[in-house]
C-alpha positions as MATLAB code, in Angstrom:
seq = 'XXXXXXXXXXXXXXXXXXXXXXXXXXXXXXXXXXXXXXXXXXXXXXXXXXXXXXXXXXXXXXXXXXXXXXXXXXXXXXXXXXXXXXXXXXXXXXXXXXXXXXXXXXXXXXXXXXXXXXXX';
ca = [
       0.000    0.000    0.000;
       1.046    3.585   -0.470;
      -1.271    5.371    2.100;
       0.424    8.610    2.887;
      -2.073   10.407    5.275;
      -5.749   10.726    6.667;
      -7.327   13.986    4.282;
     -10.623   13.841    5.565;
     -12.774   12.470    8.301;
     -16.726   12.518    8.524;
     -18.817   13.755   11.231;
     -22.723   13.786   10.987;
     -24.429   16.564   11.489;
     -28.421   17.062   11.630;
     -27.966   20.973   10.202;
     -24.669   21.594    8.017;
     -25.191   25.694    8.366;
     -25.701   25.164   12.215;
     -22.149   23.113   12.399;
     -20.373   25.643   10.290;
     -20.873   28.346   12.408;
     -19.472   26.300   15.184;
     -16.864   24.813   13.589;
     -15.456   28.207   11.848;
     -16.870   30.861   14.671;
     -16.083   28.750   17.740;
     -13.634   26.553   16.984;
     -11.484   28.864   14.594;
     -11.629   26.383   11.670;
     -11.223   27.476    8.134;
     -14.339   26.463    5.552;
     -12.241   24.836    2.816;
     -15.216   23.716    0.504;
     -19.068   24.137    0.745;
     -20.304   22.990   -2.171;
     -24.315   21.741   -3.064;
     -24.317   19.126   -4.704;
     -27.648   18.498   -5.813;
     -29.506   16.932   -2.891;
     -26.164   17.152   -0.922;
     -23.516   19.792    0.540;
     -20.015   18.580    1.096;
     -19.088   21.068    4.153;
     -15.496   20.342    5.013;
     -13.649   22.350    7.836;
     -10.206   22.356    9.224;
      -7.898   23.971   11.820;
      -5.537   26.568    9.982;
      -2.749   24.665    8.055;
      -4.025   21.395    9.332;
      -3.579   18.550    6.219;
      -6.859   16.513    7.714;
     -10.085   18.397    7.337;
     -13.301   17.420    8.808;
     -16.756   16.828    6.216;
     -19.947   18.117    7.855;
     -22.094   15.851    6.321;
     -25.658   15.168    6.916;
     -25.890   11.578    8.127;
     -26.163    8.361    5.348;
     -29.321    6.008    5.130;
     -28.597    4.200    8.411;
     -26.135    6.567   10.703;
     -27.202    9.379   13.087;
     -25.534   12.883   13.551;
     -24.172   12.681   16.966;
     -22.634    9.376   16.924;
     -19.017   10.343   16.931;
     -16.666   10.592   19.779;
     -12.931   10.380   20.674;
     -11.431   12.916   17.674;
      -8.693   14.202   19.133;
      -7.764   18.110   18.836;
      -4.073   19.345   19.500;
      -3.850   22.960   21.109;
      -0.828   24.832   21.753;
      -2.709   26.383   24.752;
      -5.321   24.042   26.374;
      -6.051   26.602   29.277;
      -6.927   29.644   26.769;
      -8.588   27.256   24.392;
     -10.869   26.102   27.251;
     -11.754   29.745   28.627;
     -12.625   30.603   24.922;
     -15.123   27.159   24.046;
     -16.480   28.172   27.854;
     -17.360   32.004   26.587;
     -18.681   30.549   23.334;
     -21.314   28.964   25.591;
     -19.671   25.338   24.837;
     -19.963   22.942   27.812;
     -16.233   21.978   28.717;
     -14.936   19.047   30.908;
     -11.166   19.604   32.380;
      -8.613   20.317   31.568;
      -7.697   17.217   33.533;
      -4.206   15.699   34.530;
      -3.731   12.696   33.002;
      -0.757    9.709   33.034;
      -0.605   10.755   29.526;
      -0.405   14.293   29.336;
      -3.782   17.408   30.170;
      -6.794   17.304   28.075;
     -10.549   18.587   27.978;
     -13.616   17.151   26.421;
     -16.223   19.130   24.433;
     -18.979   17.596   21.831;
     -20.607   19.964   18.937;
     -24.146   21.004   18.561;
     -25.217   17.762   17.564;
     -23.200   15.982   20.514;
     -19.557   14.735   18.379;
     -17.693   14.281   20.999;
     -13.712   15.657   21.110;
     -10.619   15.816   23.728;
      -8.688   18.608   23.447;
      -5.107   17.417   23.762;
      -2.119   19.677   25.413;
       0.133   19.492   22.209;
       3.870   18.557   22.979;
];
């Protein structure tokens, strides 16, 4: 195989324009493409200069938005990322000491859950 990197991952979302404004206003991400695509919007979002991007994508036949947890965000300062999520009116858990390093746990509007890493 010659699999060089992870460019996208999928989260479902009931309401695409609802998780934009999250995911660009809250969490800082940049809108790379939002295109309609006849029945369907392909809504993908990333941190600035990140390779992987995120699709907000209304769910397929058989998944529910919501379902997702575990996605792990780096930030180069947990503390200040945490006080910002908190004034956005985000629910935040932590940060918490852990064996492995300080994290915090957030989920989107439709309940995606994330941990919010301490990078390096």
């Amino acid at each position: 195989m010659s699999l060089t990197q992870i460019q996208t991952l999928t989260m479902f979302v009931d309401d695409q324009e609802r998780a934009r404004e999250f995911y660009a206003d809250v969490l800082g991400f940049e809108v790379r493409t939002d295109l309609a695509m006849g029945d369907n919007r392909w809504l993908e979002v990333a941190p600035p200069g990140a390779a992987t991007a995120i699709v907000l994508h209304r769910p397929f036949p058989g998944a529910a938005a919501g379902t997702s947890a575990g996605t792990i965000l780096a930030s180069s300062d947990l503390d200040a990322d945490v006080e910002r999520l908190r004034a956005a009116g985000v629910s935040v858990d932590g940060p918490n000491e852990l064996p492995w390093g300080r994290q915090a746990t957030f989920a989107d509007p439709d309940g995606n859950g994330y941990v919010l890493s301490a990078a390096g």
